[in-house]
Coordinates of C-alpha atoms in Angstrom, one line a residue:
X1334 CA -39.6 -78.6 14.3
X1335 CA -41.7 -78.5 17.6
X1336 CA -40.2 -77.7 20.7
X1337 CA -41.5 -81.9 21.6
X1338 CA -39.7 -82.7 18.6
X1339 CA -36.3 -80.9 19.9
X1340 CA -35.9 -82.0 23.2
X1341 CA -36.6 -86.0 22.8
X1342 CA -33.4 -87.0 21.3
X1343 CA -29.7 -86.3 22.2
X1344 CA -28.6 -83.1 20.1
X1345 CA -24.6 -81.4 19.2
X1346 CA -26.3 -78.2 20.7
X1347 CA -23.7 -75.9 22.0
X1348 CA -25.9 -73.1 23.5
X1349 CA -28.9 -72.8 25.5
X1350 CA -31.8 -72.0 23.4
X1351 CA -35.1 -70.0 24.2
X1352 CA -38.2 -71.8 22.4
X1353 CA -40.8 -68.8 22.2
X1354 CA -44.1 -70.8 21.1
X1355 CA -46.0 -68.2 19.0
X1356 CA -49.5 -70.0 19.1
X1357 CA -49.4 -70.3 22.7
X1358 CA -49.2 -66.6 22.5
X1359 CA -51.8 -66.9 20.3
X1360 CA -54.6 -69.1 22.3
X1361 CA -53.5 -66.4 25.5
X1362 CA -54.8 -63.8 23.4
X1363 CA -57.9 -65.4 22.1
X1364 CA -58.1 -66.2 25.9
X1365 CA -58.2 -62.8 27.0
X1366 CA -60.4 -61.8 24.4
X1367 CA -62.8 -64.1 25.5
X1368 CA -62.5 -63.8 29.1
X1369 CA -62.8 -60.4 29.1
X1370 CA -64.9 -59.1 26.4
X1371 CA -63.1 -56.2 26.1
X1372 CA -60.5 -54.9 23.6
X1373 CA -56.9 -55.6 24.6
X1374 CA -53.9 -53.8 24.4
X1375 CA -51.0 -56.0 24.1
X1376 CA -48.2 -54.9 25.8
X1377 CA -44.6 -55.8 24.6
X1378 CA -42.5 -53.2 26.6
X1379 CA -39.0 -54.4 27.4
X1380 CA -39.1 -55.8 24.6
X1381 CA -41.7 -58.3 24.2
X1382 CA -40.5 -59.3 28.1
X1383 CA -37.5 -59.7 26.6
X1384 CA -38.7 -62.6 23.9
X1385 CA -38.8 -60.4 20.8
X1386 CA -41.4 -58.6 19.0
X1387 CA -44.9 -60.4 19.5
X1388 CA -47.2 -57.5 18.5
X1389 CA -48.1 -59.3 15.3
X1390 CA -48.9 -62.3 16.9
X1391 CA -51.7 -60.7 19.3
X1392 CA -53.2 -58.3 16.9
X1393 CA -53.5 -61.6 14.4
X1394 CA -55.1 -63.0 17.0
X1395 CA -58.0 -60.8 19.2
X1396 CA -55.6 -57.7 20.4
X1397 CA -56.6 -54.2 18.9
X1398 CA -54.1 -51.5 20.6
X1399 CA -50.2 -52.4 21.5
X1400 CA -48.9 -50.7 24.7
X1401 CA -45.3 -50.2 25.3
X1402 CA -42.9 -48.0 27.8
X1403 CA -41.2 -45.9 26.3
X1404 CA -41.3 -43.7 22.6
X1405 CA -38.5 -45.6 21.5
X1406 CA -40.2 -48.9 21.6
X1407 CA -43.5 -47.4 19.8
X1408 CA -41.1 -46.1 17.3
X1409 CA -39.7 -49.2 16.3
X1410 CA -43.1 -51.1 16.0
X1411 CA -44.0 -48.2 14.0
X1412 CA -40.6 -49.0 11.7
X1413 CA -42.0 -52.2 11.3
X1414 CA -45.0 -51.3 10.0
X1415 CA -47.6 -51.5 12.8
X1416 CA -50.7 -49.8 12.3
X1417 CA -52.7 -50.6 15.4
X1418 CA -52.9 -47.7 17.8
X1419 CA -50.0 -47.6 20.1
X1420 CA -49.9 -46.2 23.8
X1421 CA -46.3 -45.2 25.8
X1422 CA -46.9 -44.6 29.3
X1423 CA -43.2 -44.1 30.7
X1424 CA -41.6 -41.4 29.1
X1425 CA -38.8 -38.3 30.7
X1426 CA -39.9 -34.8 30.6
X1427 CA -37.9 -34.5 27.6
X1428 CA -39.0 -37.7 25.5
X1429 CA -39.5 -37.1 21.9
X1430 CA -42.9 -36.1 22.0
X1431 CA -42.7 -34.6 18.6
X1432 CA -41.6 -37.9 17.2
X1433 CA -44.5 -39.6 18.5
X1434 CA -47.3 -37.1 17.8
X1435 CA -45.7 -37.5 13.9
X1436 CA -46.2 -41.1 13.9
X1437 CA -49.5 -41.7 15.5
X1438 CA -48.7 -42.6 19.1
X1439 CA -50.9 -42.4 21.7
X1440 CA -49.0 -40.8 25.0
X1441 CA -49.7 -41.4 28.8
X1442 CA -49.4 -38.1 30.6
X1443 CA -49.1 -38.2 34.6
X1444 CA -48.2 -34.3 35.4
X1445 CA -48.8 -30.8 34.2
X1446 CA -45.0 -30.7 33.4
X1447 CA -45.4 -33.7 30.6
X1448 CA -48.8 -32.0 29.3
X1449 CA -47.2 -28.5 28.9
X1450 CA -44.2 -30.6 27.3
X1451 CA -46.6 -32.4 25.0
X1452 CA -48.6 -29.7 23.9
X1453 CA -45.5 -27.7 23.1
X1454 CA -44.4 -30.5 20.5
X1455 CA -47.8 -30.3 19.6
X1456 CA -48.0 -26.7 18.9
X1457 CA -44.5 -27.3 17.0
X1458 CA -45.9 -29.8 14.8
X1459 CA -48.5 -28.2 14.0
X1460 CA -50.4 -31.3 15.2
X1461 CA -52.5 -32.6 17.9
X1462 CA -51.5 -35.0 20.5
X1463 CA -53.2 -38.0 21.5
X1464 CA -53.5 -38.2 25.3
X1465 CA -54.0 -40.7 28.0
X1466 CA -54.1 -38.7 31.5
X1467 CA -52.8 -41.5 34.4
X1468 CA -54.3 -41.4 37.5
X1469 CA -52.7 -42.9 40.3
X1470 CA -55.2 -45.3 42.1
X1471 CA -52.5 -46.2 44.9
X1472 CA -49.5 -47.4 43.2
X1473 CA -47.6 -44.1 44.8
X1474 CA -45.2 -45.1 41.3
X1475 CA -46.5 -43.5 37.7
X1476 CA -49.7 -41.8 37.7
X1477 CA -50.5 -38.5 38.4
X1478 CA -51.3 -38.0 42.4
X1479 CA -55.2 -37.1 43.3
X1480 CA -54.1 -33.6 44.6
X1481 CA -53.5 -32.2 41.4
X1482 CA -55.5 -34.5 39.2
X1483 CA -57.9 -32.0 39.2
X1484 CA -55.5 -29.1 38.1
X1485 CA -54.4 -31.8 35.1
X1486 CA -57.9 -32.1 33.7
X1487 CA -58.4 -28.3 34.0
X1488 CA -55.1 -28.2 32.0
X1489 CA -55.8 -30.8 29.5
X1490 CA -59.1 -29.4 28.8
X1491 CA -57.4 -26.0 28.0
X1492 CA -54.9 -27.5 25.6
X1493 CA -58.1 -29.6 23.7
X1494 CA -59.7 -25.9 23.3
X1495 CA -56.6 -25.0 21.8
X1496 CA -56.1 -27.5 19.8
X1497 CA -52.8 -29.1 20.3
X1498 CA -54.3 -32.3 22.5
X1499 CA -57.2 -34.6 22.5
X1500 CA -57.9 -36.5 25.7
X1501 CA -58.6 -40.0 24.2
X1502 CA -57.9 -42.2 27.4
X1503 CA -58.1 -42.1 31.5
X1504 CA -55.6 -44.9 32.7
X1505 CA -54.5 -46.3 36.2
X1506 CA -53.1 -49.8 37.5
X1507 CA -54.0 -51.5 40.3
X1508 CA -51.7 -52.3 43.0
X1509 CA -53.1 -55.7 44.3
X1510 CA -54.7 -57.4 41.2
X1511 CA -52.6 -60.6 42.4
X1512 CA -54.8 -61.1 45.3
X1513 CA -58.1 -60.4 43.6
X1514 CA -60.4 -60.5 46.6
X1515 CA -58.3 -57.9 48.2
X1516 CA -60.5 -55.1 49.4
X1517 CA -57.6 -52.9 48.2
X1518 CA -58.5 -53.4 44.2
X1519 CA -62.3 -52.3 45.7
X1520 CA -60.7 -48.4 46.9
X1521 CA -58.2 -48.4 44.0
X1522 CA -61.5 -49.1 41.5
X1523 CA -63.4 -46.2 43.3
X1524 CA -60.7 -44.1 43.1
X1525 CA -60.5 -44.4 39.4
X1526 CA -63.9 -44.1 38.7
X1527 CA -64.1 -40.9 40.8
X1528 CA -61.3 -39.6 38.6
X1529 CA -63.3 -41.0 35.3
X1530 CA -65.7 -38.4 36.8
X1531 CA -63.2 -35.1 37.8
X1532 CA -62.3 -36.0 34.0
X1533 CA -65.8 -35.7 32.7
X1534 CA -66.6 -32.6 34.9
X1535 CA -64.0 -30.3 33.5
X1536 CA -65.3 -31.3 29.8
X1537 CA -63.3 -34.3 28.6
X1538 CA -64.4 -36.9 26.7
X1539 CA -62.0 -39.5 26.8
X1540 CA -63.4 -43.1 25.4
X1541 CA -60.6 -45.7 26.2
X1542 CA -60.8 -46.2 30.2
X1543 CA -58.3 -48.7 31.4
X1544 CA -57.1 -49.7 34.6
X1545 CA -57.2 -53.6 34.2
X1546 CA -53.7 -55.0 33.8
X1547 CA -53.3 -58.9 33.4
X1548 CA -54.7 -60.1 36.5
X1549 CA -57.3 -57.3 37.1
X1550 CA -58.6 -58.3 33.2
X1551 CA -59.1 -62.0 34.7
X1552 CA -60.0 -61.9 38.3
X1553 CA -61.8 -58.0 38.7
X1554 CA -64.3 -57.8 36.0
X1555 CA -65.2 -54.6 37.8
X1556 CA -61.9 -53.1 36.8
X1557 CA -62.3 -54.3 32.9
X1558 CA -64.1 -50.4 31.6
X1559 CA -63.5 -50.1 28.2
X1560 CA -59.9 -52.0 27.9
X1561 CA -57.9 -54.4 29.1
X1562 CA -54.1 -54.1 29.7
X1563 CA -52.4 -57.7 28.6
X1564 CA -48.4 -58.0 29.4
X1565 CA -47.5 -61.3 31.3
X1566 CA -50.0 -63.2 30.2
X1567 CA -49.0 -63.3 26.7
X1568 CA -46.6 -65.9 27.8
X1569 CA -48.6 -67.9 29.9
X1570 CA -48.1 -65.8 33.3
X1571 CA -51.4 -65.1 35.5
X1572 CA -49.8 -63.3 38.7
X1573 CA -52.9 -64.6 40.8
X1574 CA -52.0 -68.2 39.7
X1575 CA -55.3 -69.1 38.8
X1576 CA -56.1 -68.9 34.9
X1577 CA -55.9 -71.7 32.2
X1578 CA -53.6 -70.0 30.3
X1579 CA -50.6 -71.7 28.2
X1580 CA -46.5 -70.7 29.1
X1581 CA -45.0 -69.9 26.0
X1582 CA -41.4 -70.2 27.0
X1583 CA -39.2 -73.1 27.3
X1584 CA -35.8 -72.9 28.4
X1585 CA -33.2 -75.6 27.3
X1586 CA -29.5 -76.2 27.8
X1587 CA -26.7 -79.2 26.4
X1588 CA -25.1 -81.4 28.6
X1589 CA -21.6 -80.1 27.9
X1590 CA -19.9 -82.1 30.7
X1591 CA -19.8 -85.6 32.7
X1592 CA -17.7 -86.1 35.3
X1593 CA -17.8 -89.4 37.9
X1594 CA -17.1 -88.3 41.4
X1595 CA -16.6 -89.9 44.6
X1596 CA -18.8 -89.3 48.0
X1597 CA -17.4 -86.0 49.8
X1598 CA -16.7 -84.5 46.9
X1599 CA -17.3 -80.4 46.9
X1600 CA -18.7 -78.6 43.6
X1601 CA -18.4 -75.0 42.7
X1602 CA -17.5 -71.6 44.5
X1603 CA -17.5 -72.6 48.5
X1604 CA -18.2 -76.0 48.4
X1605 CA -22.0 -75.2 49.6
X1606 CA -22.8 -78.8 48.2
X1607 CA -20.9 -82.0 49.0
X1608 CA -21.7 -85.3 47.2
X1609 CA -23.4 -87.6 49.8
X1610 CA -22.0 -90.7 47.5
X1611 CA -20.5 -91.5 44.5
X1612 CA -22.3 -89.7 41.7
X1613 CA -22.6 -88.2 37.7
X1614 CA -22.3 -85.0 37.8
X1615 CA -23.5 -82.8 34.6
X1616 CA -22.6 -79.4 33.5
X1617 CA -24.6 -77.3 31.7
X1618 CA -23.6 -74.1 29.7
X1619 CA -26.4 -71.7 31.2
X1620 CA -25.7 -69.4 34.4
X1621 CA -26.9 -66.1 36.4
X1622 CA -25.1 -64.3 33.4
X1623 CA -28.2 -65.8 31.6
X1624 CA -30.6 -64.7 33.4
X1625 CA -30.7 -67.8 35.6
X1626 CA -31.6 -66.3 39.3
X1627 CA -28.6 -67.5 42.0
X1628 CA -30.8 -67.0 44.6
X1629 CA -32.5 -70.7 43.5
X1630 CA -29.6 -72.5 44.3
X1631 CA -30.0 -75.2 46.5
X1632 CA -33.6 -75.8 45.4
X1633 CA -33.5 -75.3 41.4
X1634 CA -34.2 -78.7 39.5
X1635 CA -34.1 -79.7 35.6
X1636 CA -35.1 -82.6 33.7
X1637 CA -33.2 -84.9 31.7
X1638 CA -34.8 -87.5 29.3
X1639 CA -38.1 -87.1 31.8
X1640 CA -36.2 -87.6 35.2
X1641 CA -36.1 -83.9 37.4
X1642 CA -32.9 -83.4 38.9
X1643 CA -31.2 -81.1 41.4
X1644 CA -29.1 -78.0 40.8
X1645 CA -26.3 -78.3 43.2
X1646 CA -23.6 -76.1 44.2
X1647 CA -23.9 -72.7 43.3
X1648 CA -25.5 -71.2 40.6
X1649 CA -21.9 -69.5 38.4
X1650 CA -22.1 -66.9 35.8
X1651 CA -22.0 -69.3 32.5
X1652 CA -23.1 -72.8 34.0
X1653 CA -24.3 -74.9 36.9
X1654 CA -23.9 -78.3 37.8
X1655 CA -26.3 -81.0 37.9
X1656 CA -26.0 -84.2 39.9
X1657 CA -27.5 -86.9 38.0
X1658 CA -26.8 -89.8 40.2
X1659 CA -26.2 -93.1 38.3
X1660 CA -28.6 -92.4 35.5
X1661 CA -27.8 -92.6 32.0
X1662 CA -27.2 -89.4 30.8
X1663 CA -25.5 -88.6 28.1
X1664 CA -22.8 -85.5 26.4
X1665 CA -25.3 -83.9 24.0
X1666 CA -28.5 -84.8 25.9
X1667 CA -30.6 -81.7 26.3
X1668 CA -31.7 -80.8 29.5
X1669 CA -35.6 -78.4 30.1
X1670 CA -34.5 -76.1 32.4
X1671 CA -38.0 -74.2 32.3
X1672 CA -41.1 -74.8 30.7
X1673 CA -44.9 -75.2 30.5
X1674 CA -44.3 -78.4 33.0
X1675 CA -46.5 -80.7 30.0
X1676 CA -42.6 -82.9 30.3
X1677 CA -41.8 -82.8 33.9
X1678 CA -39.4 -79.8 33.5
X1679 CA -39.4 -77.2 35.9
X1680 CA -41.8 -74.0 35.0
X1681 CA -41.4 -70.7 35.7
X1682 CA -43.6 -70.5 38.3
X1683 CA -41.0 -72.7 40.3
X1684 CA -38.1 -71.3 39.1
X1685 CA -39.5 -68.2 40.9
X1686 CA -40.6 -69.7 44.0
X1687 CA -36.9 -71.0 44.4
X1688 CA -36.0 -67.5 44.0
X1689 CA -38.3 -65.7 46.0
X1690 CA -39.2 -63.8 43.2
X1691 CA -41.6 -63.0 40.6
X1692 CA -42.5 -64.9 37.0
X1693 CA -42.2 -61.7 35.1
X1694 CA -38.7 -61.1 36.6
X1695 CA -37.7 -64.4 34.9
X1696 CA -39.1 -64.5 31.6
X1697 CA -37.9 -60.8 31.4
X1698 CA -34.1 -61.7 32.6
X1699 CA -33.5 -65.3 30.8
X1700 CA -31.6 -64.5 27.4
X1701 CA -30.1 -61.3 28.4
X1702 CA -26.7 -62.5 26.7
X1703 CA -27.8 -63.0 23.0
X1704 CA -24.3 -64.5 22.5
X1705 CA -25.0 -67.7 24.1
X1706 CA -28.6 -68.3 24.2
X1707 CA -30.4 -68.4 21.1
X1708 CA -33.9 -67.7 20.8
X1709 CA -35.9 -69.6 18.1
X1710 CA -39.7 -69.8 17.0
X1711 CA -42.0 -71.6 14.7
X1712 CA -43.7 -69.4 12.4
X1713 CA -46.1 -72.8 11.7
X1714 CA -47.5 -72.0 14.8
X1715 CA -48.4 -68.0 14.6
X1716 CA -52.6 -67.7 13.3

């Protein structure tokens, strides 16, 4: 049953539930496929954005490589039996390198202290590692700094003679890729591209070149090289705001509660909202402890059978409070906190603009308390 076919009629639903729609995943990646005419890398770090494992989804449908964090993560997609070539960029000093090399995964490297580590578990292994050397472009975050990205390649070029590495990648990520006329994406590209070339220089041969995240892979098709770098907009998120591409995530919660008030009335912690006139109030079992952001109280809306209406009061740990006037709502009636927007509901592009935050914050945060939010998909839909 559809997410459509959940949410029209009145349900005994005692949780929230997370509706993760596997083909919009799907048509995303087809998207980016097409758009970009690159090969993708799906990325599923934090895992999946915190909806569960999608890898199989995106390489059914366009993606060739699966990018994740940290070892761990690769690990278990490997446990699950993913093939596709794998890339962690995130790891400590002391991440199990060993473990990795072993199983096939592909390894970002940003300083000579993680390329001496890696070609140590190399040399253990009796194995060579598969490196991505990470150039920071201006992020000033992960990457290795252009002072000693020199010194790296020397390094990396030393370890390849030896055997215990091969430099398969050059990766970077571009700081402004939201606005994409920025001229900052324009130095961030050259800087790359110059390090593409220190690379080449000191006798590596690296054939994946990425530095296109999800909004560089659709606005900067300067910035596209050999691979494209897909994370939010699996589910639907462009960070520029600008692409055709579907939301795969809809939020929904029971009414749990009706009360009839009076006017003057205060609701929740504070009293920060007082009822203007005599008003239905409805509670719903979904708070900040769900990953709802408090900072969008006062401006957050849902929608009942069709009709938006507002969050009032503030935003508690397990519920909030919706005032739904004299309308006829009913205990049992499920309210679309977030979604695509196709049936008025709120999507998560609003939900972060009541916030002040960011889509990828949300989607990441909602769920976080597996006890009472469920998160359900249709396999019907996967390709």
């Amino acid at each position: 049953m559809s997410v459509v076919d959940r949410v029209d009629a009145p349900t005994a639903h005692r949780l929230a539930e997370i509706f993760v729609d596997r083909r919009a995943i799907a048509q995303n990646v087809q998207h980016f496929a097409w758009a970009t005419q690159t090969p993708i890398m799906a990325v599923v770090k934090a895992d999946g954005f915190g909806h569960g494992d999608v890898a199989e989804i995106a390489l059914a449908n366009g993606a060739t490589w699966i990018g994740v964090a940290t070892i761990p993560e690769a690990l278990r997609l490997r446990a699950q039996g993913i093939a596709a070539p794998i890339l962690s960029w995130l790891n400590p000093i002391d991440a199990a390198w060993g473990a990795a090399i072993c199983h096939g995964i592909d390894v970002a490297v940003a300083s000579l202290e993680q390329l001496y580590a890696v070609g140590d578990a190399a040399r253990a292994e009796s194995a060579s590692a598969r490196v991505h050397l990470h150039l920071d472009v201006g992020m000033s975050r992960d990457g290795a700094p252009s002072d000693i990205w020199s010194a790296l390649c020397v390094a990396a070029r030393a370890l390849e003679d030896a055997g215990r590495v091969r430099v398969v990648g050059v990766m970077g990520h571009l700081s402004s890729a939201d606005e994409p006329t920025s001229t900052q994406n324009d130095v961030e590209r050259l800087r790359f591209v110059n390090g593409v070339r220190v690379a080449h220089s000191r006798g590596l041969t690296p054939s994946e070149l990425h530095l296109a995240a999800t909004a560089g892979a659709l606005h900067r098709p300067d910035a596209r090289f050999t691979l494209s770098r897909v994370g939010a907009g699996l589910y639907g998120i462009d960070p520029a705001g600008i692409a055709p591409l579907i939301p795969a995530l809809t939020l929904t919660a029971p009414v749990a509660q009706l009360r009839r008030v009076a006017a003057n009335v205060g609701v929740g912690y504070g009293h920060d909202y007082t009822t203007r006139a005599a008003t239905t109030l409805a509670v719903l079992p979904i708070g900040y402890g769900d990953g709802l952001p408090r900072a969008a109280q006062g401006s957050a809306e849902v929608t009942i059978r069709g009709s938006r209406y507002p969050v009032v009061g503030r935003i508690s740990m397990d519920q909030i409070v919706v005032d739904v006037g004299d309308a006829a709502v009913e205990l049992g009636d499920v309210a679309l906190v977030m979604g695509p927007g196709s049936r008025r509901e709120p999507t998560a592009r609003e939900w972060a603009a009541w916030s002040n935050t960011i889509e990828h914050e949300l989607v990441t945060r909602l769920g976080v308390r597996s006890s009472r939010v469920l998160r359900t998909s249709d396999a019907r839909w996967a390709r």
